[in-house]
XYZ file of C-alpha atoms in Angstrom:
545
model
C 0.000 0.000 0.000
C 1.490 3.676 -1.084
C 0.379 5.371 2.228
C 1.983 3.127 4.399
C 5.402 3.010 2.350
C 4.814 7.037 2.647
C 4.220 7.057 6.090
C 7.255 5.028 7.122
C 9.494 7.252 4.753
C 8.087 10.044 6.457
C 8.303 8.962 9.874
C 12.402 7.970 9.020
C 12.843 11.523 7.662
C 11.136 13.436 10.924
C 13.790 11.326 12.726
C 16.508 11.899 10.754
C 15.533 15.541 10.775
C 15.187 16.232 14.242
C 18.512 14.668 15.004
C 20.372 16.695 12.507
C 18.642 19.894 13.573
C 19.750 18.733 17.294
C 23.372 18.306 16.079
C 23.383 21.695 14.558
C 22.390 23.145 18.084
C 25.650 21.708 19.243
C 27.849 22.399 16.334
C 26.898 25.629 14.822
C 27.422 29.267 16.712
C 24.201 30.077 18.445
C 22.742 33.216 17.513
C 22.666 35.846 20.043
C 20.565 39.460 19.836
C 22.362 42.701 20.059
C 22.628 43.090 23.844
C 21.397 46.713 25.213
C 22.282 47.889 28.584
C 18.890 46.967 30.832
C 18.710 49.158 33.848
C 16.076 47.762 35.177
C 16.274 45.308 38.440
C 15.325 42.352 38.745
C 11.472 42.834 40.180
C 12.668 46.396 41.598
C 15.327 45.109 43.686
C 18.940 44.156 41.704
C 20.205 47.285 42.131
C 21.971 46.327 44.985
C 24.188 43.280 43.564
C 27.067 44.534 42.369
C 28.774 42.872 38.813
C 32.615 42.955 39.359
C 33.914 42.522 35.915
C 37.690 41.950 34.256
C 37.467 45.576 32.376
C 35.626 47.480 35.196
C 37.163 50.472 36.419
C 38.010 49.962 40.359
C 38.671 52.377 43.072
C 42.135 53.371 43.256
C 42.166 52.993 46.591
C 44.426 51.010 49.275
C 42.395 48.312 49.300
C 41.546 47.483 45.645
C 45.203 47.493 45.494
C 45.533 45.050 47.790
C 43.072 42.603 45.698
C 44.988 39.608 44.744
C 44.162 35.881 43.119
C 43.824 32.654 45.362
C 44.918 28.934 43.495
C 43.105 26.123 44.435
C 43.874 22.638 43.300
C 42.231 19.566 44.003
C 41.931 15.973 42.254
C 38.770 17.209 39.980
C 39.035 20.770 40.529
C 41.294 23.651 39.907
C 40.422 27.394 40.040
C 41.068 31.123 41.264
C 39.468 33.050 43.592
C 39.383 36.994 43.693
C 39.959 38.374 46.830
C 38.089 41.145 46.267
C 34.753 39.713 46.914
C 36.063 36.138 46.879
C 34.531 35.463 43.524
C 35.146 32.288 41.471
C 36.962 34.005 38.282
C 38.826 30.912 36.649
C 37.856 26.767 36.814
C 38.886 24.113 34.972
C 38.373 20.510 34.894
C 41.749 18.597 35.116
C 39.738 14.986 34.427
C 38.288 16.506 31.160
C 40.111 17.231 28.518
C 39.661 20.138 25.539
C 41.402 18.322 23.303
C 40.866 14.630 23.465
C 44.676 13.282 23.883
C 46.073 17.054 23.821
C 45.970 17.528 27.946
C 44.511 20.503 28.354
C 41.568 20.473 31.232
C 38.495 21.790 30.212
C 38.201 25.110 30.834
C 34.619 25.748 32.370
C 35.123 28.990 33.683
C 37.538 31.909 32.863
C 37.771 35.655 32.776
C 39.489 36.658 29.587
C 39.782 40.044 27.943
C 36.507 40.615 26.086
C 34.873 37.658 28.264
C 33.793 36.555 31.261
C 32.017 33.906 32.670
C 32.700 33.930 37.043
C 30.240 33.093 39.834
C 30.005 35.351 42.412
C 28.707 35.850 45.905
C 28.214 37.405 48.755
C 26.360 39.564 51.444
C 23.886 42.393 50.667
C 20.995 44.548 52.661
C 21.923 47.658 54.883
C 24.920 46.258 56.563
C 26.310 44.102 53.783
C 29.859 44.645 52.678
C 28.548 43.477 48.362
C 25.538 46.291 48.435
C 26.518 48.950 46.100
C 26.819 51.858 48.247
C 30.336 49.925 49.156
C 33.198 48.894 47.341
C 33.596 44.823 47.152
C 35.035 43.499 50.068
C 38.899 42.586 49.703
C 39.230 39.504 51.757
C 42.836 38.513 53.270
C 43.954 35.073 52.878
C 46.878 33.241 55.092
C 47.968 31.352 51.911
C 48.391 32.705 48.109
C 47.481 29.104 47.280
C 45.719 25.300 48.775
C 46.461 22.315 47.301
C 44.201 19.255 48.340
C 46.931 16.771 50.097
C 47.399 13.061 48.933
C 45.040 11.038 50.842
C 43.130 13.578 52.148
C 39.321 14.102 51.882
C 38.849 17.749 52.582
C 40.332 20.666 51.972
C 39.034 24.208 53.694
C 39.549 27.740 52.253
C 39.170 30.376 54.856
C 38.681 34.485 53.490
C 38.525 36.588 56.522
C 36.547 40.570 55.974
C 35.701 42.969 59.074
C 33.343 45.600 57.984
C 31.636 47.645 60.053
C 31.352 45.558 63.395
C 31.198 42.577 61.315
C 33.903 39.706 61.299
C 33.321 38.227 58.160
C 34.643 34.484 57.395
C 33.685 33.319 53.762
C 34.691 29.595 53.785
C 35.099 27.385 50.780
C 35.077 23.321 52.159
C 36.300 21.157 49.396
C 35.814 17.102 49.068
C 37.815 15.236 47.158
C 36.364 13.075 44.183
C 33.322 16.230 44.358
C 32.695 18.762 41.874
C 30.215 20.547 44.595
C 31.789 23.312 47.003
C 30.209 24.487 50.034
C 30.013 27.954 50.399
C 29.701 29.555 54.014
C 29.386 32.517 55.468
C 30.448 32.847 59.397
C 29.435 35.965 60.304
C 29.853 37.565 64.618
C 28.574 41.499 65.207
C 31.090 42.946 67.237
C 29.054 46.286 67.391
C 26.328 47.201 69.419
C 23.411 47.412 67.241
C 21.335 44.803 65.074
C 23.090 44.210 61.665
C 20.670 43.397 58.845
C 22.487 41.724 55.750
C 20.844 39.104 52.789
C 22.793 36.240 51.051
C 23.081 36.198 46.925
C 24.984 34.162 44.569
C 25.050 34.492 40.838
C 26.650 33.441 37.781
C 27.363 36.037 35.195
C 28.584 35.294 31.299
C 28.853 37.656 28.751
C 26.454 37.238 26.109
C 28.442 38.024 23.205
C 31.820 37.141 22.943
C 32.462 37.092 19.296
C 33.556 32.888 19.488
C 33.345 31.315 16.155
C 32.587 27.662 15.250
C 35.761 26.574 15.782
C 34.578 24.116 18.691
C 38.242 25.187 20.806
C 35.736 26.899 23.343
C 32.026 25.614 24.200
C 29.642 27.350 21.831
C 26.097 26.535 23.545
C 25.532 28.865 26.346
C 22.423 29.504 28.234
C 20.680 29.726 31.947
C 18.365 27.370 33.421
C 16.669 27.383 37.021
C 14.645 25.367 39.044
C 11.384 25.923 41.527
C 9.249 23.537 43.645
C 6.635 24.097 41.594
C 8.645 23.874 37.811
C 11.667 21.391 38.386
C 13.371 22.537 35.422
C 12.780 25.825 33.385
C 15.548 27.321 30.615
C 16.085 30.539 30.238
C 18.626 31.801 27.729
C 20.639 34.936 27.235
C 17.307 35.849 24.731
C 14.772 35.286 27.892
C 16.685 37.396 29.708
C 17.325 40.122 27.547
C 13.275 40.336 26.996
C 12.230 40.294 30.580
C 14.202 39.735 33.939
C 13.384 36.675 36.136
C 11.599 37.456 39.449
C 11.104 33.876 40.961
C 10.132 33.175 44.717
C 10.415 29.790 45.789
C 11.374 27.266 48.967
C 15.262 25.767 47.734
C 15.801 26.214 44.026
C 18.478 26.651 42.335
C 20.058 28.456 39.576
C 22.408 26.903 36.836
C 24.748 28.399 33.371
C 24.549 25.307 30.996
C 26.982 24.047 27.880
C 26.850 20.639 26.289
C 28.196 18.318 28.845
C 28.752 20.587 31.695
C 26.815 22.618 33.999
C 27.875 25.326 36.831
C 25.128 25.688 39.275
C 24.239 27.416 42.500
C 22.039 26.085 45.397
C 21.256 28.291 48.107
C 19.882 26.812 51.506
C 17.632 24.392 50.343
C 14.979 24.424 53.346
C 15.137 28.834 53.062
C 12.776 30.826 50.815
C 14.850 32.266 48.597
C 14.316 35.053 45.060
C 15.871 33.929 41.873
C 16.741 36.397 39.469
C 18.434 37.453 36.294
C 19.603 40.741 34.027
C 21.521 41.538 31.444
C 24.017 44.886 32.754
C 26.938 45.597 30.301
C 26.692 43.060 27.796
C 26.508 40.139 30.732
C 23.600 37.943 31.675
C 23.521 37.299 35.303
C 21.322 34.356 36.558
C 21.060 34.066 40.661
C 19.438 33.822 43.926
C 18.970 35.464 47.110
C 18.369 34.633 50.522
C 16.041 36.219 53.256
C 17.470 38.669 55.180
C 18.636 38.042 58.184
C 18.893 39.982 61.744
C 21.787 39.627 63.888
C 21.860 40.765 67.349
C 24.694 42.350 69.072
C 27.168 40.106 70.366
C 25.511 37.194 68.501
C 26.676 34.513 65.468
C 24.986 33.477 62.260
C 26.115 31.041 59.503
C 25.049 31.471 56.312
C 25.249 28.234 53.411
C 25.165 27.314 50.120
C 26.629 24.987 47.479
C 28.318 25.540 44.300
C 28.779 23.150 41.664
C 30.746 22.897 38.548
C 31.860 20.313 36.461
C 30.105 17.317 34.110
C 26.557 16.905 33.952
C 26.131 13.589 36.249
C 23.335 12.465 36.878
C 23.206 10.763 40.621
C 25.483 13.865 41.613
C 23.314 16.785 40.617
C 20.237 14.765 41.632
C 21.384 14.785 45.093
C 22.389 18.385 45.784
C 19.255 20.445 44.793
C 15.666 18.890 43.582
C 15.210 18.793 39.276
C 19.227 19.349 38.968
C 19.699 16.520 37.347
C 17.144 17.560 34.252
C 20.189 19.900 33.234
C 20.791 16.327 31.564
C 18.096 17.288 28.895
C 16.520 14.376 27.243
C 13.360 16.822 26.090
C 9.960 15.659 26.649
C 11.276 12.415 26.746
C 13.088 11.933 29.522
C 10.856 9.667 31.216
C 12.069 7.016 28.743
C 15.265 8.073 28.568
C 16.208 8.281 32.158
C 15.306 4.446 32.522
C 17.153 4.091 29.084
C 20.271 6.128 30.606
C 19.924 3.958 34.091
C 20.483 0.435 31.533
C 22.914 2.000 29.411
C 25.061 2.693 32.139
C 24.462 -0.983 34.400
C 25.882 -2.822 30.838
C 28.646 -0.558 30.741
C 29.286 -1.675 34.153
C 29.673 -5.114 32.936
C 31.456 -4.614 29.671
C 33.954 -1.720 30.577
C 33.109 -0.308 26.718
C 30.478 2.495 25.997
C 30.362 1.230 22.174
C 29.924 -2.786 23.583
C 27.463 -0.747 25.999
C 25.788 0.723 23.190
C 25.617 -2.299 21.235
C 24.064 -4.559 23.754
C 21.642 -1.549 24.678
C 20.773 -1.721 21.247
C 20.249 -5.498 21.234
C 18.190 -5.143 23.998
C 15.523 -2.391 22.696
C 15.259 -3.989 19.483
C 14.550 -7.424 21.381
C 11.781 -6.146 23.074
C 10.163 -3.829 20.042
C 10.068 -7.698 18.298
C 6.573 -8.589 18.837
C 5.953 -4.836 16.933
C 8.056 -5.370 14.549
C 6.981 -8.680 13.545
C 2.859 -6.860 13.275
C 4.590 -4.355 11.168
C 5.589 -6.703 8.722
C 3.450 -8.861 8.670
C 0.634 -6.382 8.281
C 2.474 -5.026 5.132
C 2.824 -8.786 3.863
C -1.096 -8.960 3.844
C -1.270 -5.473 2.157
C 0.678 -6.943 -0.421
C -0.973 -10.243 -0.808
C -4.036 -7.383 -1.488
C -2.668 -6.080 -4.189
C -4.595 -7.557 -7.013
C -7.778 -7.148 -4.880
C -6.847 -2.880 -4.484
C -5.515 -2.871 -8.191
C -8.916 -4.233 -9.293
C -11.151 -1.989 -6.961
C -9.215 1.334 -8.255
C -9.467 0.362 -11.715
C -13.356 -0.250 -10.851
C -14.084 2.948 -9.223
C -11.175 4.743 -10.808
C -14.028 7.586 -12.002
C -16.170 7.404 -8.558
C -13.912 8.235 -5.490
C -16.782 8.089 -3.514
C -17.715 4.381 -3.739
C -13.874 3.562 -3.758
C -13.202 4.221 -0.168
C -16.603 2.175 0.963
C -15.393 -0.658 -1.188
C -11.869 -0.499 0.018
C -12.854 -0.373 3.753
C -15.407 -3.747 3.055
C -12.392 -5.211 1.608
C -10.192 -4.890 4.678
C -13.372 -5.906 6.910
C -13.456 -8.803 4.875
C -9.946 -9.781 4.348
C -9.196 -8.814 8.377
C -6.632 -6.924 7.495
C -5.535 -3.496 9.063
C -4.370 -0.685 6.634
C -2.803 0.734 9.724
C -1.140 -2.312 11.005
C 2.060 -1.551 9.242
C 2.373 2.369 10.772
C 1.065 1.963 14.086
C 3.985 -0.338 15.127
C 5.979 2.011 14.186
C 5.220 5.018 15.616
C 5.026 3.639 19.055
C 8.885 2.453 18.738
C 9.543 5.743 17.122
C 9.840 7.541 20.857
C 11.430 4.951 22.329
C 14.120 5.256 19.457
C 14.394 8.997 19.695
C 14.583 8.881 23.396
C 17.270 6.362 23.390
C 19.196 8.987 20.679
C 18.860 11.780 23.280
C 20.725 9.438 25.880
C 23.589 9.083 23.348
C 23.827 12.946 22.641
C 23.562 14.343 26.157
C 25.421 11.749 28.209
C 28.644 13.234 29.183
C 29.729 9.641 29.706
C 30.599 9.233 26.016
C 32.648 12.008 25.696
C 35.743 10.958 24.804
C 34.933 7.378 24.982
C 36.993 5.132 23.116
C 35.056 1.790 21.086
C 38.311 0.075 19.110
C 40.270 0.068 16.304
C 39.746 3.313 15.012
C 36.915 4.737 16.859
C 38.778 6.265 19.901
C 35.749 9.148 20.845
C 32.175 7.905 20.606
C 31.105 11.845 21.050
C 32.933 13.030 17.564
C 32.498 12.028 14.064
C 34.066 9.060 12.216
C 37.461 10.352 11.393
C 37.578 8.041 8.321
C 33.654 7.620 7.699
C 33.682 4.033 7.794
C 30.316 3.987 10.062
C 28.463 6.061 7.940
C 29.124 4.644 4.968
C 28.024 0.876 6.464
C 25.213 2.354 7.500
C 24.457 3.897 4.378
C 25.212 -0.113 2.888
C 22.538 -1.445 5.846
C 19.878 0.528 4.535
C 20.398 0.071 1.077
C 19.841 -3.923 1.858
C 16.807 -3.358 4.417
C 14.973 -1.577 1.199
C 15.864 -4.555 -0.927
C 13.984 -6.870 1.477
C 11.041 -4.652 2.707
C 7.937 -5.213 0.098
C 7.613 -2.029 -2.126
C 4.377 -0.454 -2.184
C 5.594 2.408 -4.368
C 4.812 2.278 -8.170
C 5.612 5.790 -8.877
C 9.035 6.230 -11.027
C 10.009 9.532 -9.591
C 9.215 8.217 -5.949
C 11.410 4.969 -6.817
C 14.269 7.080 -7.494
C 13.666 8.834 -4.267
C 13.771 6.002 -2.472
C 16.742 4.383 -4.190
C 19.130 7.622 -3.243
C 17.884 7.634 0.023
C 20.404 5.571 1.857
C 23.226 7.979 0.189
C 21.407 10.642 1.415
C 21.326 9.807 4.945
C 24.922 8.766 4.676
C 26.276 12.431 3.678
C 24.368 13.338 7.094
C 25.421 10.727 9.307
C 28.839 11.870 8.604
C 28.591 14.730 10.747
C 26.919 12.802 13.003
C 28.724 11.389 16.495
C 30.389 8.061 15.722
C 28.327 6.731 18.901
C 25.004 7.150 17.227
C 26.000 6.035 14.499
C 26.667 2.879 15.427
C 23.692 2.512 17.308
C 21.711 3.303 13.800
C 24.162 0.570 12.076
C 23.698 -1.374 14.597
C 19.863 -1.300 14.813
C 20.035 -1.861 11.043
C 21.588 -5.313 11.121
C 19.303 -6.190 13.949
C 16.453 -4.861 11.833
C 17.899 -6.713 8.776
C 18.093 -10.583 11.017
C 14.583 -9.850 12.460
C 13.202 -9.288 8.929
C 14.914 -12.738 7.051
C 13.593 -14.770 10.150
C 9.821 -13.004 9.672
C 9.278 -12.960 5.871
C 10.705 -16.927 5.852
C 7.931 -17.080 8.488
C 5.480 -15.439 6.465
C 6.462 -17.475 3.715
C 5.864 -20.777 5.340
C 2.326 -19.532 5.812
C 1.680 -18.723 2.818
C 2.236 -14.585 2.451
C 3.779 -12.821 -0.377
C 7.006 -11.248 0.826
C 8.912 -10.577 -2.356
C 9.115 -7.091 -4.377
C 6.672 -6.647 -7.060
């Protein structure tokens, strides 16, 4: 039947579509609006956060002077801290690589002439040393540099402020193996009156930094955050540049995303806290505050939060701050994917080999889509066996439509056959399919996974195109076997270029997906021999016309 060969080339092209317009998100610049200076606050009350940027102009004053950078190193982590308001202004990611094989750590974070991307944080309200009535606070330091020490777990960086009756302690408390910080403040008034001051951390980026495709730095940038009542919400450099984010909520957090990685702030989880964003000088800013607290003469307060950066995982981000872990964004799928993920990963387990992983995952899905696949085919085997039957009805009523599709539908009544039996199979495996692609693309697992032979990154492209052009061979055989409906010349030829078609694109394509597509093929290719012989046996007509 002509429909149902259209249908299933249409359903293979909206899948082949939407995964090449996905891999263009990832591999071409992302176009950003001309950024204008918003001087507006976020809901009326930003104008107290202060942005502390690479080019800004500071006081020329003793204590700007006096500002100085702080090296941290630990097993996953090292980065800078500015003293002046103890900001995190460089990170990399020593167990991640730029360059696969070049040793470079991925650099996450970085202030750079021309761009920035930092997270900040500190205290604001009437006696807080970050509002902007004051200059940032210059912290002082007892070491220039920390260095987490062999066999240790912990490692604690200790910034000591005094400003106005306030002894200020901003602690960093690193763990080894963890790519979350916790962030504290330790605050005693020393004066005589009631200090008032309010918690904020943000991360700011500059929106436009004039990067080009050349894939040395990470080209998708954006914001996300997260509520009680909306888990997971993006909001790009776009979003913000339209309208500034005024969101009150119990926990949340706030997060700056790229392709594998994610930086991320979570303020005190059981507090009710403001998130917020603007755009000020060409930078988006994405963050949260706290609720302002009182603190009586004489007494003590502590003030927490976390920070995170480093690779989108899962378990990790799942644990620190509810709806983190969607940052790993598998679309309106993820219900299928996270279960998908969840396998993936136990296999891998076993065979220590993210392309084994991916083959046996693959096994696995197209083992239990059998039973569908099998109705599929053997629906379009009695569609053929039809043939003469349609041929005859169309040549009948070729000058009446309207007694064709009554006599068409009697036919199927009569010959129990479904003209839908061949589609509807498929487009209930279609989302398991797709969600299974979006595992591939956004696990950070794969990145720089080696299969074998030549295959040493699952996350790039076939250096020498071998996968794509198997593929390409797979198909070509799976429309050899599968019964074709189409009569049309011109739609013939269509369907003969196809699998050189969808070759070309797979080459851009990440060598791990396509091997799960040339992998699915072969499966696809077993399950229909051992069907049509099947069919056969019974007495259906599984050859081409």
């Amino acid at each position: 039947m002509e429909s149902q060969r259209s249908l299933l080339v249409i359903g293979l092209a909206l899948v082949s579509f939407l995964l090449w317009q996905q891999w263009n998100i990832y591999t071409a610049p992302k176009p950003v609006a001309p950024v204008t200076q918003q001087s507006q606050s976020a809901g009326g009350s930003s104008a107290d956060l202060q942005l502390t940027t690479a080019d800004a102009e500071q006081p020329a004053t003793a204590v700007a002077a006096a500002a100085r950078t702080i090296r941290i190193s630990t097993d996953v982590l090292q980065l800078s801290i500015d003293s002046r308001g103890g900001d995190i202004v460089d990170l990399q990611l020593p167990e991640f690589e730029l360059n696969k094989g070049a040793g470079d750590a991925y650099p996450l974070m970085r202030r750079l002439p021309g761009f920035e991307y930092v997270a900040q944080s500190g205290l604001i309200g009437r006696d807080g040393p970050d509002d902007s009535r004051n200059p940032r606070p210059v912290y002082s330091s007892a070491q220039n540099s920390y260095t987490l020490a062999e066999g240790a777990t912990e490692l604690v960086v200790p910034l000591l402020f005094n400003h106005n009756g306030l002894q200020i302690e901003k602690r960093f408390t690193f763990t080894a193996g963890q790519y979350d910080v916790r962030v504290e403040y330790f605050i005693q008034n020393q004066s005589g009156e009631v200090k008032t001051v309010q918690p904020y951390q943000h991360l700011v980026q500059t929106i436009d930094n004039g990067e080009s495709s050349s894939m040395m730095m990470p080209i998708y940038r954006g914001a996300a955050f997260g509520t009680t009542s909306e888990r997971y919400n993006k909001y790009d450099f776009d979003d913000m540049q339209k309208k500034n984010l005024l969101e009150a909520t119990n926990g949340g957090w706030v997060a700056m995303l790229e392709h594998y990685f994610v930086s991320a702030w979570v303020p005190d989880q059981q507090a009710d806290n403001q998130l917020y964003s603007m755009v000020r000088s060409g930078q988006g800013v994405i963050g949260s505050k706290g609720p302002t607290v009182n603190i009586e003469p004489g007494a003590e307060t502590t003030l927490s939060s976390t920070f995170y950066a480093g690779p989108k995982n899962q378990d990790n981000l799942a644990k620190l701050a509810n709806g983190l872990d969607l940052t790993v964004d598998y679309g309106f799928l993820w219900f299928i994917s996270q279960p998908l993920f969840w396998l993936l990963t136990t296999i891998q387990g076993f065979v220590v080999n993210w392309g084994l992983a991916i083959i046996c995952i693959t096994l696995i899905v197209k083992g239990a889509m059998y039973p569908l696949t099998k109705v599929q085919y053997e629906s379009m085997a009695k569609m053929r066996n039809l043939k003469p039957k349609i041929e005859e009805l169309q040549a009948r009523y070729k000058d009446d439509r309207q007694k064709m599709g009554p006599a068409m539908m009697e036919l199927y009544r009569k010959e129990k056959v479904n003209p839908m039996g061949g589609c509807l199979p498929m487009i209930i495996q279609m989302p398991i399919f797709l969600a299974l692609y979006w595992v591939f693309v956004e696990s950070v697992e794969l990145r720089h996974a080696p299969f074998m032979l030549w295959i040493d990154d699952l996350s790039a492209l076939d250096p020498y195109y071998v996968l794509p052009v198997l593929f390409g061979a797979s198909m070509f055989l799976m429309q050899k076997l599968t019964p074709m409906q189409v009569t049309d010349p011109m739609q013939q030829k269509i369907m003969m270029w196809m699998p050189v078609a969808f070759s070309v694109f797979f080459l851009w394509f990440p060598s791990g997906l396509v091997l799960y597509w040339f992998v699915s093929n072969l499966i696809s290719l077993a399950q229909m021999l051992y069907i049509y012989r099947g069919m056969e046996k019974k007495g259906l007509h599984t050859k081409k016309a």
